[in-house]
Amino acid sequence: MPTQTKADAPPRQTPPLIAQAKQVSFWAEQAAPIGLVGLVIVFGILSPTFLTLGNIRAMLVAAAILVVLSVAQSFVITTGGIDLSISATMTVGAVGFGLAWQAELGFVLAAVVAVASALVIGLINGLLIARGKVTDFIATLGTLSVATGLALIFSDGKPITVNSSELLTLTSGSLGIFGYPIILAVIVGALGWFVMFRTRFGLHVQAVGGSEESAVANGINAPRVRIAVYLISAGLAGVAALLLVARVGAAEPAINTAFLLNCIAAVVLGGVSLTGGKARIVGPIIGALLLTALTNGLTLLGVSQFYQPLAVGLVVVLAALLTRFQKK
Amino acid sequence: MHTELRQPSSPTKDVLLEATDIKKSFGGVHALKGASITMRRGEITALVGDNGAGKSTLVRCLSGIHKPDSGTIRLDGEVINFATPNDARKQGMETVQQNLALVEELAVWQNFFLGRELVHGPFRTLDRKLMKKTAADLLKNLAVNVPPVTSKVRRLSGGQRQAVAIARAAGWGSKIVIMDEPTAALGVQETAKVEQVILTLRDSGVSVLLISHNFDQVMRLADHVWVMRAGLSVAQRRTSESSGDELVALITGAKAN
């Protein structure tokens, strides 16, 4: 074997943790878990209730919707797209559920209607972007408005009260400190991870995001992948709608913008590049937990609600700055 | 312009690919005006010509990217019509594109099997183990220096990327691998390594169609060379019976055929 030149030397072995910690890239890659641990320590010291089992349980339940949306958004962002309509799609799903419930279709059919009505929005997004060649940002900005409008029109702008025993069980049941909502969210996360990293489709999602041209040259149907990720995003928004209706006890035609911004923030915190190609599922989930812990901790400390968006915004901007130091 | 082609010096040798009188126009531009080439089994055939001579268009017709306006392509004696690059692949013709068609964010083994992944089990999960092993084996057979198959393509040198792309093209039981300027972006050392890879590929029985601007390289690697000028194939030579100077003369038209 000829002597190896520098260019052909194999990449260095992963250095031990302590050596890694000296590099900025380590902090950039691990922003979400490090941030979460930091927040838990700080709030744990500042507030005696923060680390009680009751509060942890409440936090996990509160995080469930955001976790589901973050997994959904992660698929879209991995292709280099973005789904701005995700929270409005969830609202459509919630109103769909409410109307079906009102029509006395029963829980199961109402849940099917919720997911199906959300999928319609996803299909429109996918077709606009993959076939109509409309930029993701613009297409989903449009459907954000369309979906919000449809939810208002169909519900006549009024919340629909839902007294479903199934939803009550969903929102109040638990295994130990893990409420059913977070268990559902973790199942969604595990399925998402499996699809992204263990199936052909997941690899194609990453390939299309990494280089659409190369993906197509290797026979991958990029438009179909794009339509699929928007369907996944919308379908999961429909699942999140069930959690939302369960939590609120009613299907509200609210705008839910905070969920949109927070799920994009969670994905960015989780180390997913907005330019696409770099898939993460666990990172965004931890990002979602971090943002929920942040809001919860600030509330416990009696910080005015007005400061919460400010805090979330600062964390996200900081995370975005850190991602510049990620390893290429 | 009409040019009589000289008969190949040993016409009995096994012809694998034969493209005859290929014409292709883009609007008013006649990129190919009736180009013909043949490739013999187990040889490296070079395609040379000035910029705009029609080399890339001809190769794109062969690999299914363009559909010729007229003319016939025979592979192993059978007339073929490729509608897409995938059709060409299914017939055993792989192309290493100039941009290599690799996804930098993905690992070597993922790029190797991109679009043709191996799956197993009831849930059709990716057979990661088998794919990694197969990719590593194919690379080892071919490449002088083997990048670890789990490293991201982003971390590889230009020569390693080229080797990965060539190994991928060769790894599907291909009869013909078409390479468009495989060393254009490489330094001297890396070029030497990629040339070694190409020769190893030829020695393993794969026929190679090589497009190159580098006459020294053509003389070093190729067994046979076709010269294109203005949308036509104007001459062919055995490299053993020609020289770099003669090729230049043929390309510029200083020597007719």
CSV table of C-alpha atoms in Angstrom, one decimal, chain A residues 89-118 150-151 154-156 158-164 167 238 240-246 248-253:
chain,number,residue,atom,x,y,z
A,89,THR,CA,-53.4,23.3,9.7
A,90,MET,CA,-53.6,22.1,13.3
A,91,THR,CA,-56.4,24.6,13.8
A,92,VAL,CA,-58.2,23.2,10.8
A,93,GLY,CA,-57.9,19.8,12.2
A,94,ALA,CA,-59.2,20.9,15.6
A,95,VAL,CA,-62.2,22.6,13.9
A,96,GLY,CA,-62.7,19.5,11.8
A,97,PHE,CA,-62.8,17.4,14.9
A,98,GLY,CA,-65.2,19.8,16.6
A,99,LEU,CA,-67.7,19.9,13.7
A,100,ALA,CA,-67.6,16.1,13.4
A,101,TRP,CA,-68.1,15.8,17.1
A,102,GLN,CA,-71.0,18.2,16.9
A,103,ALA,CA,-72.5,16.1,14.2
A,104,GLU,CA,-72.3,13.2,16.6
A,105,LEU,CA,-70.0,11.1,14.5
A,106,GLY,CA,-68.3,9.8,17.6
A,107,PHE,CA,-64.7,10.1,18.7
A,108,VAL,CA,-63.0,7.8,16.2
A,109,LEU,CA,-64.7,9.2,13.1
A,110,ALA,CA,-64.1,12.8,14.5
A,111,ALA,CA,-60.4,12.0,14.9
A,112,VAL,CA,-60.3,10.7,11.3
A,113,VAL,CA,-62.0,13.9,10.1
A,114,ALA,CA,-59.4,15.9,12.0
A,115,VAL,CA,-56.5,14.2,10.4
A,116,ALA,CA,-58.1,14.1,7.0
A,117,SER,CA,-59.0,17.8,7.0
A,118,ALA,CA,-55.4,18.6,8.0
A,150,LEU,CA,-61.3,28.2,6.6
A,151,ALA,CA,-61.2,27.4,10.3
A,154,PHE,CA,-66.5,26.6,9.2
A,155,SER,CA,-66.7,27.3,12.9
A,156,ASP,CA,-68.4,30.6,12.4
A,158,LYS,CA,-66.9,30.3,17.7
A,159,PRO,CA,-65.3,27.6,19.8
A,160,ILE,CA,-67.0,24.3,19.7
A,161,THR,CA,-67.2,22.7,23.1
A,162,VAL,CA,-66.2,19.0,23.1
A,163,ASN,CA,-67.1,16.8,26.0
A,164,SER,CA,-65.5,13.6,24.9
A,167,LEU,CA,-60.3,13.1,25.0
A,238,GLY,CA,-53.9,16.7,12.7
A,240,ALA,CA,-51.5,17.5,17.4
A,241,ALA,CA,-55.0,18.9,16.9
A,242,LEU,CA,-56.5,16.1,18.9
A,243,LEU,CA,-54.1,16.9,21.8
A,244,LEU,CA,-55.0,20.5,21.5
A,245,VAL,CA,-58.8,19.9,21.6
A,246,ALA,CA,-58.2,17.5,24.5
A,248,VAL,CA,-58.6,23.1,25.8
A,249,GLY,CA,-61.8,21.1,26.0
A,250,ALA,CA,-63.0,22.8,22.9
A,251,ALA,CA,-62.2,23.2,19.2
A,252,GLU,CA,-61.2,26.8,18.8
A,253,PRO,CA,-60.6,28.6,15.5
